[in-house]
Every structure is written in structure tokens, then in C-alpha cells.
Protein backbone atom coordinates (compact mmCIF):
# COMPACT_ATOMS: atom_id res chain seq x y z
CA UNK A 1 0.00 0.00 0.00
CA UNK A 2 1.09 3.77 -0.77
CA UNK A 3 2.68 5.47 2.13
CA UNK A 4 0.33 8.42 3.19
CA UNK A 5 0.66 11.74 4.99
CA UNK A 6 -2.21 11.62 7.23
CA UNK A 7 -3.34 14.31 9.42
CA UNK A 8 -5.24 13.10 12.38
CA UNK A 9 -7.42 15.73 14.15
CA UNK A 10 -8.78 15.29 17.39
CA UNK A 11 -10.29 17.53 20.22
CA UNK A 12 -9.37 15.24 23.14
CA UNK A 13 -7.13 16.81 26.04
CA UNK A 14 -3.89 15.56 26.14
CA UNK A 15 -2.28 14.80 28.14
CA UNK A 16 -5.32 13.86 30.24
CA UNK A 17 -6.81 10.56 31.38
CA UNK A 18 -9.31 10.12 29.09
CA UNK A 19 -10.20 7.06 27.23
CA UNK A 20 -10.79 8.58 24.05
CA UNK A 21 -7.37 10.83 24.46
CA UNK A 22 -5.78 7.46 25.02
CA UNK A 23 -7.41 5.96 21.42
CA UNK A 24 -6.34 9.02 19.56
CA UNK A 25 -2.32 8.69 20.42
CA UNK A 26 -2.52 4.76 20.08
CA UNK A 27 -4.28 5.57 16.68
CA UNK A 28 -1.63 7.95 15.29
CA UNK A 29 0.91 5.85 16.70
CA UNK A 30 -0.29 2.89 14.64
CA UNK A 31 -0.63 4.77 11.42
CA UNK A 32 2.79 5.86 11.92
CA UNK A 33 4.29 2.49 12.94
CA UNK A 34 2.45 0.77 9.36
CA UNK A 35 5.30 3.57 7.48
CA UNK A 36 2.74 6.64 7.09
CA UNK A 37 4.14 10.13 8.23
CA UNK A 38 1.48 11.22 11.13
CA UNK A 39 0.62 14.25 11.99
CA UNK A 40 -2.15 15.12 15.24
CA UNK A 41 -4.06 18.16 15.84
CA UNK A 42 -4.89 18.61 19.12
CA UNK A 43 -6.60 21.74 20.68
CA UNK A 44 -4.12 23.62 23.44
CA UNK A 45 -5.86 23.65 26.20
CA UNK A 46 -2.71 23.89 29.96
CA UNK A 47 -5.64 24.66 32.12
CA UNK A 48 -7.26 21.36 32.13
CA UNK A 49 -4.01 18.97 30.69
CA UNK A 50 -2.91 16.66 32.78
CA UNK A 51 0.12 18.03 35.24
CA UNK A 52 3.56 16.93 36.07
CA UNK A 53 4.05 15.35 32.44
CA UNK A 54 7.40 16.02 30.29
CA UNK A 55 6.85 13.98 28.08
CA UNK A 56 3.29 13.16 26.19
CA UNK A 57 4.83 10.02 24.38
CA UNK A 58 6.04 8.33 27.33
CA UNK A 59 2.73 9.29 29.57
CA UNK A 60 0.73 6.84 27.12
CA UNK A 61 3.31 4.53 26.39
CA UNK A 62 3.38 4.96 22.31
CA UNK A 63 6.43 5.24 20.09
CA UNK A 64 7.83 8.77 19.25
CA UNK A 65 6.83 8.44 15.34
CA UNK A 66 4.47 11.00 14.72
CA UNK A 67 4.57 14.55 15.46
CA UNK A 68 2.12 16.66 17.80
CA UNK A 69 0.58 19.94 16.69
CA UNK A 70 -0.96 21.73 19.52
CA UNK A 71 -3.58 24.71 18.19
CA UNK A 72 -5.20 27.32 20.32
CA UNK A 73 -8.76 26.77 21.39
CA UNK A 74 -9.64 29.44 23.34
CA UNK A 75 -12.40 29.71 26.07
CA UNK A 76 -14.78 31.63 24.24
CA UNK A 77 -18.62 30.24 24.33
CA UNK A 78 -20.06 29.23 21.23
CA UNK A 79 -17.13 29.99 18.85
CA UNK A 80 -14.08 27.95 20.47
CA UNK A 81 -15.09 24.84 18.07
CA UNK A 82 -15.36 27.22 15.12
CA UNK A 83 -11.89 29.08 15.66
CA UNK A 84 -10.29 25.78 17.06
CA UNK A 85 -11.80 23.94 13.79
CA UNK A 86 -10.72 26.96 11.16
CA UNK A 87 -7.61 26.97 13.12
CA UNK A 88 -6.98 22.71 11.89
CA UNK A 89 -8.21 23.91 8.15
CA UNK A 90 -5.31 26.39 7.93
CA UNK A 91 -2.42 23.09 9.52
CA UNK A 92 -3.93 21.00 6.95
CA UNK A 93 -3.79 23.40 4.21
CA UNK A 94 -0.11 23.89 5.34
CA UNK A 95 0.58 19.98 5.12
CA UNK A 96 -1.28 18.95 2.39
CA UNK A 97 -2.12 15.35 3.69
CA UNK A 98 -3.40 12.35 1.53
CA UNK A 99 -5.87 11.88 4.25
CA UNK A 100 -7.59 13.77 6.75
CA UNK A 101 -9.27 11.27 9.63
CA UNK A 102 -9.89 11.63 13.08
CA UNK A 103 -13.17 12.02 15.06
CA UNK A 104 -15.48 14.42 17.67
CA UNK A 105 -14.70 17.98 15.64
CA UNK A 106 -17.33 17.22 12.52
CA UNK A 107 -16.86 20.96 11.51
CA UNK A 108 -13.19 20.70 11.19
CA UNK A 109 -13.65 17.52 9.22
CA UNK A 110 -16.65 19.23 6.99
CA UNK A 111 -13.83 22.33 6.14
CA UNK A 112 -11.27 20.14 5.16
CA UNK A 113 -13.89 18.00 2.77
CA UNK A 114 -15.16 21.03 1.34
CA UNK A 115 -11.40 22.58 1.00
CA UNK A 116 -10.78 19.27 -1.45
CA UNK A 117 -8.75 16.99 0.89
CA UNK A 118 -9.57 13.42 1.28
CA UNK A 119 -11.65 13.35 4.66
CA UNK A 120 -12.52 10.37 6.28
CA UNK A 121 -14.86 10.66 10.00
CA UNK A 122 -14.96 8.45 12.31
CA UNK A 123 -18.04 8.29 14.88
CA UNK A 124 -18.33 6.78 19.00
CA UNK A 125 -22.18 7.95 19.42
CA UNK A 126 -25.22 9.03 17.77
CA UNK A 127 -26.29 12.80 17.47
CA UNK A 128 -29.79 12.39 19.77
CA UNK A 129 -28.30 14.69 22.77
CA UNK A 130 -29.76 18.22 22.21
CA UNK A 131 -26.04 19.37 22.80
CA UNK A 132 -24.76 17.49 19.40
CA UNK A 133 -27.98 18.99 17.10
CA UNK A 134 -25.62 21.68 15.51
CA UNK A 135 -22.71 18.84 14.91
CA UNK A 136 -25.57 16.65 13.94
CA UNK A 137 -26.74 19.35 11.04
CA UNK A 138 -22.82 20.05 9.70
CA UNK A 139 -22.60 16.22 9.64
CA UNK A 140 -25.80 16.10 7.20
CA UNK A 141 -24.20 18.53 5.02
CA UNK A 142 -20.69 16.30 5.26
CA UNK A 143 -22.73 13.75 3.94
CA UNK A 144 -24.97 15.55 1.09
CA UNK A 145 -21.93 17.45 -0.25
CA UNK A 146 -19.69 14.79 -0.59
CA UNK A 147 -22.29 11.99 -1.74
CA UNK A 148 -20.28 9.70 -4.27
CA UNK A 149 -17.00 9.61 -1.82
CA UNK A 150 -18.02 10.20 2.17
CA UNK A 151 -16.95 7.41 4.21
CA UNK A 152 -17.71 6.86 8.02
CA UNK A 153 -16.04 4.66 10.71
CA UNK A 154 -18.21 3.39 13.54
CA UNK A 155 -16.52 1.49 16.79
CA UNK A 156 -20.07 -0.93 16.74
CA UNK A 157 -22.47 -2.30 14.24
CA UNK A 158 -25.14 -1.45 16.24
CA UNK A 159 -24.11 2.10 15.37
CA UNK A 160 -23.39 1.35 12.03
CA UNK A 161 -27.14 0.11 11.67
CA UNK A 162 -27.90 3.40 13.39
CA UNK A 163 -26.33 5.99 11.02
CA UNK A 164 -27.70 3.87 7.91
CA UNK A 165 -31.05 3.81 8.70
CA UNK A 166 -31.13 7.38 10.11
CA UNK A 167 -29.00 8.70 7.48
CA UNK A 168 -29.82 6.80 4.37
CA UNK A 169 -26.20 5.68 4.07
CA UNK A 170 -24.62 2.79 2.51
CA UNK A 171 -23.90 -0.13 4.06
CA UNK A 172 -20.71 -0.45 2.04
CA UNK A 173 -19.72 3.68 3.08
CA UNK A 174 -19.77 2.59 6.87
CA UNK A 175 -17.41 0.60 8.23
CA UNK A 176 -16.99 -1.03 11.29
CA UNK A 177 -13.82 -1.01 13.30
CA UNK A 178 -13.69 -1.89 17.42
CA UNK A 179 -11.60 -0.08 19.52
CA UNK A 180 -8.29 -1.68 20.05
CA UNK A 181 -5.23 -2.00 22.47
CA UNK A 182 -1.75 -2.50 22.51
CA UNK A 183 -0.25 -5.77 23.06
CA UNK A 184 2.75 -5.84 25.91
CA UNK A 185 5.94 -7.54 25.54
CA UNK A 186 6.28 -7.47 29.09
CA UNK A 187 4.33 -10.38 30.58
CA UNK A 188 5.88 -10.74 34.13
CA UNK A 189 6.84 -7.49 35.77
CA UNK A 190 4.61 -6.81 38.39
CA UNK A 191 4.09 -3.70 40.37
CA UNK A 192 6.96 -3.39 42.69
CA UNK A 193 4.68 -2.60 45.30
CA UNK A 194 2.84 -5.66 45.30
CA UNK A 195 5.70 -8.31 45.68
CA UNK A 196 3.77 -9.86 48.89
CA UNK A 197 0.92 -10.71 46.45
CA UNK A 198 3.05 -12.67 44.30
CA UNK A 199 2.35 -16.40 45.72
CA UNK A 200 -1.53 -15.31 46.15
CA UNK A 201 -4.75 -15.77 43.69
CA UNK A 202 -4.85 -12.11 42.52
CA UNK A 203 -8.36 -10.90 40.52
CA UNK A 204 -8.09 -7.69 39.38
CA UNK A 205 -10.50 -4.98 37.69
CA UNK A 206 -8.94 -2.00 35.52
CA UNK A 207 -11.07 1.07 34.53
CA UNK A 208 -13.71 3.63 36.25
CA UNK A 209 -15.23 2.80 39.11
CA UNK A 210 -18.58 4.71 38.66
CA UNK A 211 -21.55 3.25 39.71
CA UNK A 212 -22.88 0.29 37.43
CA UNK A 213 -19.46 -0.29 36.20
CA UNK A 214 -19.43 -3.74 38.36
CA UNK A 215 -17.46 -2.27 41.43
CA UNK A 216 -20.87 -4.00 43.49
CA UNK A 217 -20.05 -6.96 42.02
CA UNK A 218 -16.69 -7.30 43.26
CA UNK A 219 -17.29 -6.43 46.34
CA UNK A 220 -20.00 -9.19 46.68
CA UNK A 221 -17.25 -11.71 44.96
CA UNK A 222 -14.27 -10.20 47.82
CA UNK A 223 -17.22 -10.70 50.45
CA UNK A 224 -17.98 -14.41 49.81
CA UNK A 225 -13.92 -15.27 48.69
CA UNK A 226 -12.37 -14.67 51.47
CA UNK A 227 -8.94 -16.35 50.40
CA UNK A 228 -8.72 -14.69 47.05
CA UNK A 229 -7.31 -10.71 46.43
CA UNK A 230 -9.47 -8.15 44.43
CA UNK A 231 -6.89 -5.67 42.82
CA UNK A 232 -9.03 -2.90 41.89
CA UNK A 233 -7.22 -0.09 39.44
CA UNK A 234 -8.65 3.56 38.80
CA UNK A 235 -10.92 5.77 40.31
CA UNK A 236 -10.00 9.45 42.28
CA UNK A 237 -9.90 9.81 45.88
CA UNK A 238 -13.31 10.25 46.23
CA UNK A 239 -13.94 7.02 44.38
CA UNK A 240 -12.24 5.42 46.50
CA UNK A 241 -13.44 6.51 49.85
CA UNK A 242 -17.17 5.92 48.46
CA UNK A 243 -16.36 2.02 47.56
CA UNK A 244 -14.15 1.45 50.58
CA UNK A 245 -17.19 2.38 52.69
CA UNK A 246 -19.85 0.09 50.28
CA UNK A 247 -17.27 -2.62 51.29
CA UNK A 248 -16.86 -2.04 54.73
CA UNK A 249 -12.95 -1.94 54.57
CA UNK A 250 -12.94 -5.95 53.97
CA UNK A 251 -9.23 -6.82 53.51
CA UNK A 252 -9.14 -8.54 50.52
CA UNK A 253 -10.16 -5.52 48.44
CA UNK A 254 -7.16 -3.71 47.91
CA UNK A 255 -7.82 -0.06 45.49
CA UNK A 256 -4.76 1.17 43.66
CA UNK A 257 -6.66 4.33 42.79
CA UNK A 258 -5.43 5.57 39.22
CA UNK A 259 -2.32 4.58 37.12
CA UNK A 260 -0.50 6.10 34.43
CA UNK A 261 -1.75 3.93 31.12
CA UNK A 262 1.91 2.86 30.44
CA UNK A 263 1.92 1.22 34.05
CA UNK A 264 -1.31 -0.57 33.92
CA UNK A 265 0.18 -3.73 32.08
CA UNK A 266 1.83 -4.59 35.39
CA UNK A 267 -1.53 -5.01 37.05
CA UNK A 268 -2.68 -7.32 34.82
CA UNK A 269 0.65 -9.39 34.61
CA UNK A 270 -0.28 -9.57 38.96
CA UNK A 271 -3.81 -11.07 38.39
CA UNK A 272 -4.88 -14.67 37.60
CA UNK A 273 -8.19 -13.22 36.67
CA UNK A 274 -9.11 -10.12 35.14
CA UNK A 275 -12.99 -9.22 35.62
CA UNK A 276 -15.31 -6.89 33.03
CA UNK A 277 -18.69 -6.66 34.76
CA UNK A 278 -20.67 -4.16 33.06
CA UNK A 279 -23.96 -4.11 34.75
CA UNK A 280 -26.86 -3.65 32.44
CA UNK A 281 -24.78 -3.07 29.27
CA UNK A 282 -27.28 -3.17 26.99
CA UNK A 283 -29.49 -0.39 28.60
CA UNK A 284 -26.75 1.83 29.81
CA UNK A 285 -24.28 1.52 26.63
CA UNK A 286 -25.89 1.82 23.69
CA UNK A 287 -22.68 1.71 21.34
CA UNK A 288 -20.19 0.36 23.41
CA UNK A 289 -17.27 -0.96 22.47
CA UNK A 290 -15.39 -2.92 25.24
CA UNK A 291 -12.15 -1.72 25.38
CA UNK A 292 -11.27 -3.55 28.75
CA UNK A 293 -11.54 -6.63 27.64
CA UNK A 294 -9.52 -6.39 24.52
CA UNK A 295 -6.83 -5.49 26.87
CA UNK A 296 -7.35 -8.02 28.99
CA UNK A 297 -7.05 -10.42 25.97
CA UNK A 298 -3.92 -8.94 24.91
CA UNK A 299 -2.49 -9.85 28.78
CA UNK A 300 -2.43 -13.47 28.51
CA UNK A 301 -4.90 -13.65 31.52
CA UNK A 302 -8.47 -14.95 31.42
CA UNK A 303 -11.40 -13.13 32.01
CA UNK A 304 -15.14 -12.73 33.46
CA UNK A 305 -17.15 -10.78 31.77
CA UNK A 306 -20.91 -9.62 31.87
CA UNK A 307 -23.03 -11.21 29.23
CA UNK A 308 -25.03 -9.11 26.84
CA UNK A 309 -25.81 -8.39 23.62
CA UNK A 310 -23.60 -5.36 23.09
CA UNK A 311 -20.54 -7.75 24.68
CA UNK A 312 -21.07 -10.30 21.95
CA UNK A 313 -20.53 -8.14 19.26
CA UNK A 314 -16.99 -8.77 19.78
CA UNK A 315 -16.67 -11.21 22.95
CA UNK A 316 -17.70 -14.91 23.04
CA UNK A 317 -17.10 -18.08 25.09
CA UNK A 318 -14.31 -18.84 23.30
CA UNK A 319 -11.93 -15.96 24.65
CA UNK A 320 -14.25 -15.28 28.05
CA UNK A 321 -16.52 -16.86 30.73
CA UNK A 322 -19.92 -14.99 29.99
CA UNK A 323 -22.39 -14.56 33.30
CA UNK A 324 -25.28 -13.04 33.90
CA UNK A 325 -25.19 -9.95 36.47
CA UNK A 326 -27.83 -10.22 38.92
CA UNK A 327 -26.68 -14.21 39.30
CA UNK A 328 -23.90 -13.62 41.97
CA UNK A 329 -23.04 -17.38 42.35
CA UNK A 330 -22.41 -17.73 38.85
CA UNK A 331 -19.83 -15.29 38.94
CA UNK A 332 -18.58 -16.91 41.55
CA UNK A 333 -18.42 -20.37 40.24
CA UNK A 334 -16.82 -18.60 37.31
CA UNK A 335 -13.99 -17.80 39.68
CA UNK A 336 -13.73 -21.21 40.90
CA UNK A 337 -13.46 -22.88 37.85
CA UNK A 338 -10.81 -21.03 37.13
CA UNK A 339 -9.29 -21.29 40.22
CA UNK A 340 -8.91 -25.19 39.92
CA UNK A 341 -8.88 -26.29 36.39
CA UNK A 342 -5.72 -24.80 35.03
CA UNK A 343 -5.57 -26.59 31.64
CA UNK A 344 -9.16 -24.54 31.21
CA UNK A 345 -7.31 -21.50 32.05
CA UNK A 346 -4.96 -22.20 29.47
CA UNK A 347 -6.80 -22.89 26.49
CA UNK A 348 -9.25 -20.04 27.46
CA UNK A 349 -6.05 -17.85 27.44
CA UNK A 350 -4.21 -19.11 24.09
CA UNK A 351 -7.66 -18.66 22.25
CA UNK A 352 -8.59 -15.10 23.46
CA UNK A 353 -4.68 -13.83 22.79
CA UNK A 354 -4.80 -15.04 19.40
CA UNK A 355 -8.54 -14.04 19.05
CA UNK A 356 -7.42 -10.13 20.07
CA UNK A 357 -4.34 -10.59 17.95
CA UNK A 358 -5.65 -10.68 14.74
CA UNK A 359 -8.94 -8.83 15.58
CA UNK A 360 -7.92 -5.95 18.44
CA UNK A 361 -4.29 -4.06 18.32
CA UNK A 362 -4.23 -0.78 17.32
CA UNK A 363 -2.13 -2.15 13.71
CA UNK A 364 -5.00 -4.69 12.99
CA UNK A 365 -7.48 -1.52 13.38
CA UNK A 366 -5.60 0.69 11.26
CA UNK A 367 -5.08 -2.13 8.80
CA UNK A 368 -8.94 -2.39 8.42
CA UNK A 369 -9.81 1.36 8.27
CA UNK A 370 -6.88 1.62 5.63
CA UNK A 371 -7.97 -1.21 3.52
CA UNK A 372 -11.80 0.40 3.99
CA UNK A 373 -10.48 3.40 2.21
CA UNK A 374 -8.86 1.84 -0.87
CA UNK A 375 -11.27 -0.05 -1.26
């Protein structure tokens, strides 16, 4: 395949904590790594970036091989998206790109469409919110003014569905690609800090720990498994103090609060089970794509995960242990099973690695979206 120059814009913060500031720097560092020259736009905003960080690359653990444009977005009500968006016109206009992709800022994205370049948008959610109608009506006209070569990148195919039947698009213009994650090369380094867990059964959870994101759940698991550890990663202080209190300060629940993203790998190296409960994911997530568990894949460690419809998009018995929510002891005898049967373990393991390898790294992803466009 041609070698492009791609410009990727994004409005995430970085360097923050986000999830989707986290996709957009894997993202770019993928395109780069598959020989295209990269180059982000990213809104400069000190105020509400993440502090104490020298160096962007090394906070989220990608390769130095694309470059970092930081453009002025300033605090002004109503027109901070416009300036911010004419502000990524005049960089791309500057670069001349093959390819102009990225997602959240659909006006910068309708510019550089309508300025001739190559555009290519890639959506997380629909437009219902009342705050996304004005997006919503610049993304119509992205569409109708661009009608024989528009293409759009969903994370789901629910969402897919969504923007074909609300939008009268192609199925052939939409394409699906699932969020993604890296795959470590370091499988046995564990926190240094948790050496005296090392000859224990460790089950660990990595993510938010807002309510209904299955924080009850493991504190019902810690409750009735006394003998096991529940490693629980993420969350703020206040997070913390809330679930410590819902648990009643059992000892077997021990909260790391957050960790830089290039740190987290150790975590799961520690656990023998890595846990995605995502209570009611199929009312509370309509487009999900579950990003958790592809890195969990990646880990070499098996997994429990919440059954639903939105899960087995991507996940199925093959790679997980699927259980209901409300049915605590089946979560439990999840556990169990994997507690004792170790050649279960294994295969479980060897099939979800492989499963995520050629389906979930941030290469395979670009690989698809790439092959989308020539196509």
C-alpha cells in the first residue's frame, strides 16, 4: 500500500486521562508504525491537561513516530469549536495530507472535505443529545456534499445500523472497526509494590469505578472469597473513599486508585483473573465498544465478563466466561473454575490472545480502516 501523509485531528485533552485521548495517540501511533508520516491536531488547552508530564509520548506509552501539533482553542462560548476547527483547516492546508481522519470535531472535518482533501470521519455515538444537534446538522451537510466519496467509521455495528437507517447511508460507506489496544511484551513485571501478592490468587479490575461499572459486584465476589485478592485499578480519591465504605474496609479488596496507562500492564501481569462486569450493558451503553476486555485479551490472563448483547458483538465463550449480572453465584463459580482447572485456564487464554491478535491491536485496526479506504 502507498505510504500516506495523514493528518489526524482530534479535540481530546492531552495529556489527560481520558479514554478517548488514550485511542487518539494509540491511533496515530499505529498509522505511523504501518510507514505513514502522522501528523495530530490537538486543541491547546494547559488549564485542564494533565500536570507533572514532560513527556506526552512516554505518559501513554506509544512510540515517538508521529509529530504533535498543539492549536489554540480558546475559552470563548459558542465559537471555540469554530476558531479551534478553522484553526486545523489552515495546519492542513499547510501539510497537504493524503488523508484527513480523526473524530469528535465534525466541523473541522466538513472544512477540510469542502477545501478538497480526502476526509474520512470516524463516529463513537449518535447525534440524539440536544447538545450534538448543531454537529448533527454540519454532519448532514458532510454527507450531502460529498455523496459519491463520504466514508464513516463506527466502533459498533449497532451504530453502524444506526447511522444507515437514520442517514440513508450505505452499508458499504460505513465501516466497522472496534476499539483496540496494545499488546505488551512485558508479561511478568509486576508492580513493585505488590511483591507480597506474588504467591496469592490475585483478581483484578482495571477502569472507572462509577456506579454500574461492576465495582458492586466485586465487592459481593471479595465478600464471599475470602482467600482470594481483588486488585481494583482507577478511580480518584473520592472514588475510592465511596467504595471502601460500600465494602466495609474488607481486607481482601485492595484499590490502587489511578495509574498512568503505560503502568497498567503490570496489574494485569499480577492477576490470575481479570474481571469486566458491566452491569446492564445493553441499557446503559448503547454503542459500546469494550475496550477492557480487549486489553485483557492482549495480557495473557483470562477473564469474566458480563453477558449481553452489546458484549457479543466482539466477545464470546471462546476468549471469556460470559455470566449473567444479577446471578452472583455464577460469577462466583466462574472464579472457581478457574481457580482449579488450570488446563481450562490455558486454552481459554491461548484462544482469546490469538482471538485479540488478529482482531484488536491498534495495527490490525488501522489495517482495516486503511484497507476500507482503498477499497
Amino acid at each position: 500500500m502507498k505510504k500516506l501523509n495523514i493528518v489526524y485531528i482530534a479535540r481530546s485533552i492531552i495529556p489527560s486521562r481520558t479514554a478517548n485521548s488514550v485511542n487518539v495517540m494509540k491511533m496515530c501511533s499505529a498509522f505511523a508504525s504501518l510507514g505513514h508520516k502522522v501528523t495530530l491536531l490537538a486543541p491547546f488547552t494547559k488549564k485542564l491537561e494533565e500536570k507533572g508530564v514532560n513527556d506526552i509520548y512516554e505518559f501513554y506509552g506509544v512510540e515517538k513516530n508521529f509529530e504533535i501539533k498543539k492549536l489554540f482553542s480558546p475559552n470563548i462560548k459558542f465559537l471555540k469549536k469554530k476558531i479551534y476547527s478553522f484553526r486545523c483547516l489552515n495546519q492542513v492546508k499547510k501539510i497537504k495530507p493524503d488523508l484527513v481522519y480523526g473524530r469528535d470535531d465534525i466541523f473541522a472535518f466538513y472544512l477540510t472535505q469542502k477545501a478538497g482533501y480526502k476526509t474520512i470521519f470516524e463516529r463513537h455515538d449518535n447525534f440524539i443529545d440536544d447538545k450534538y444537534r448543531l454537529d448533527e446538522s454540519i454532519f448532514k451537510k458532510f454527507i450531502k456534499e460529498n455523496v459519491n466519496n463520504y466514508k464513516l467509521i463506527t466502533n459498533t455495528q449497532k451504530l453502524k445500523e444506526y447511522y444507515c437507517k437514520e442517514y440513508n447511508l450505505k452499508s458499504e460507506h460505513v465501516h466497522v472497526a472496534s476499539s483496540a489496544t496494545d499488546v505488551p511484551k512485558d508479561f511478568d513485571t509486576i508492580p513493585d509494590n505488590c511483591e507480597k501478592f506474588r504467591n496469592t490468587f490475585n483478581v483484578g479490575y482495571i477502569g472507572k469505578l462509577a456506579k454500574m461499572r461492576g465495582i458492586e459486584i466485586i465487592i459481593k465476589l471479595a465478600q464471599n472469597l475470602p482467600d482470594m485478592y481483588f486488585h481494583i485499578v482507577g478511580g480518584n480519591e473520592n472514588d475510592i473513599l465511596h467504595w471502601k465504605n460500600e465494602s466495609g474496609n474488607i481486607n481482601n479488596i485492595v484499590f490502587h486508585g489511578f495509574i498512568n496507562p503505560k503502568e497498567t500492564y503490570k496489574y494485569r501481569n499480577l492477576c490470575d483473573v481479570l474481571l469486566a462486569p458491566y452491569i446492564n450493558a445493553d441499557e446503559l451503553f448503547d454503542y459500546m465498544s469494550p475496550i477492557k476486555t480487549f486489553e485483557y485479551m492482549a495480557s495473557k490472563t483470562p477473564m469474566i465478563c458480563s453477558d449481553s448483547k452489546i458484549i457479543r458483538e466482539t466477545i464470546n465463550e471462546n476468549c471469556s466466561i460470559l455470566v449473567e449480572n444479577n446471578d452472583i453465584n455464577s460469577w462466583i463459580n466462574a472464579l472457581q473454575k478457574l481457580y482449579n482447572d488450570l488446563e481450562f485456564r490455558k486454552k481459554l487464554i491461548e484462544e482469546a490472545y490469538q482471538y485479540c491478535l488478529e482482531n484488536f491491536t491498534y495495527q490490525a485496526r488501522c489495517k482495516k480502516v486503511l484497507d476500507f479506504i482503498q477499497k
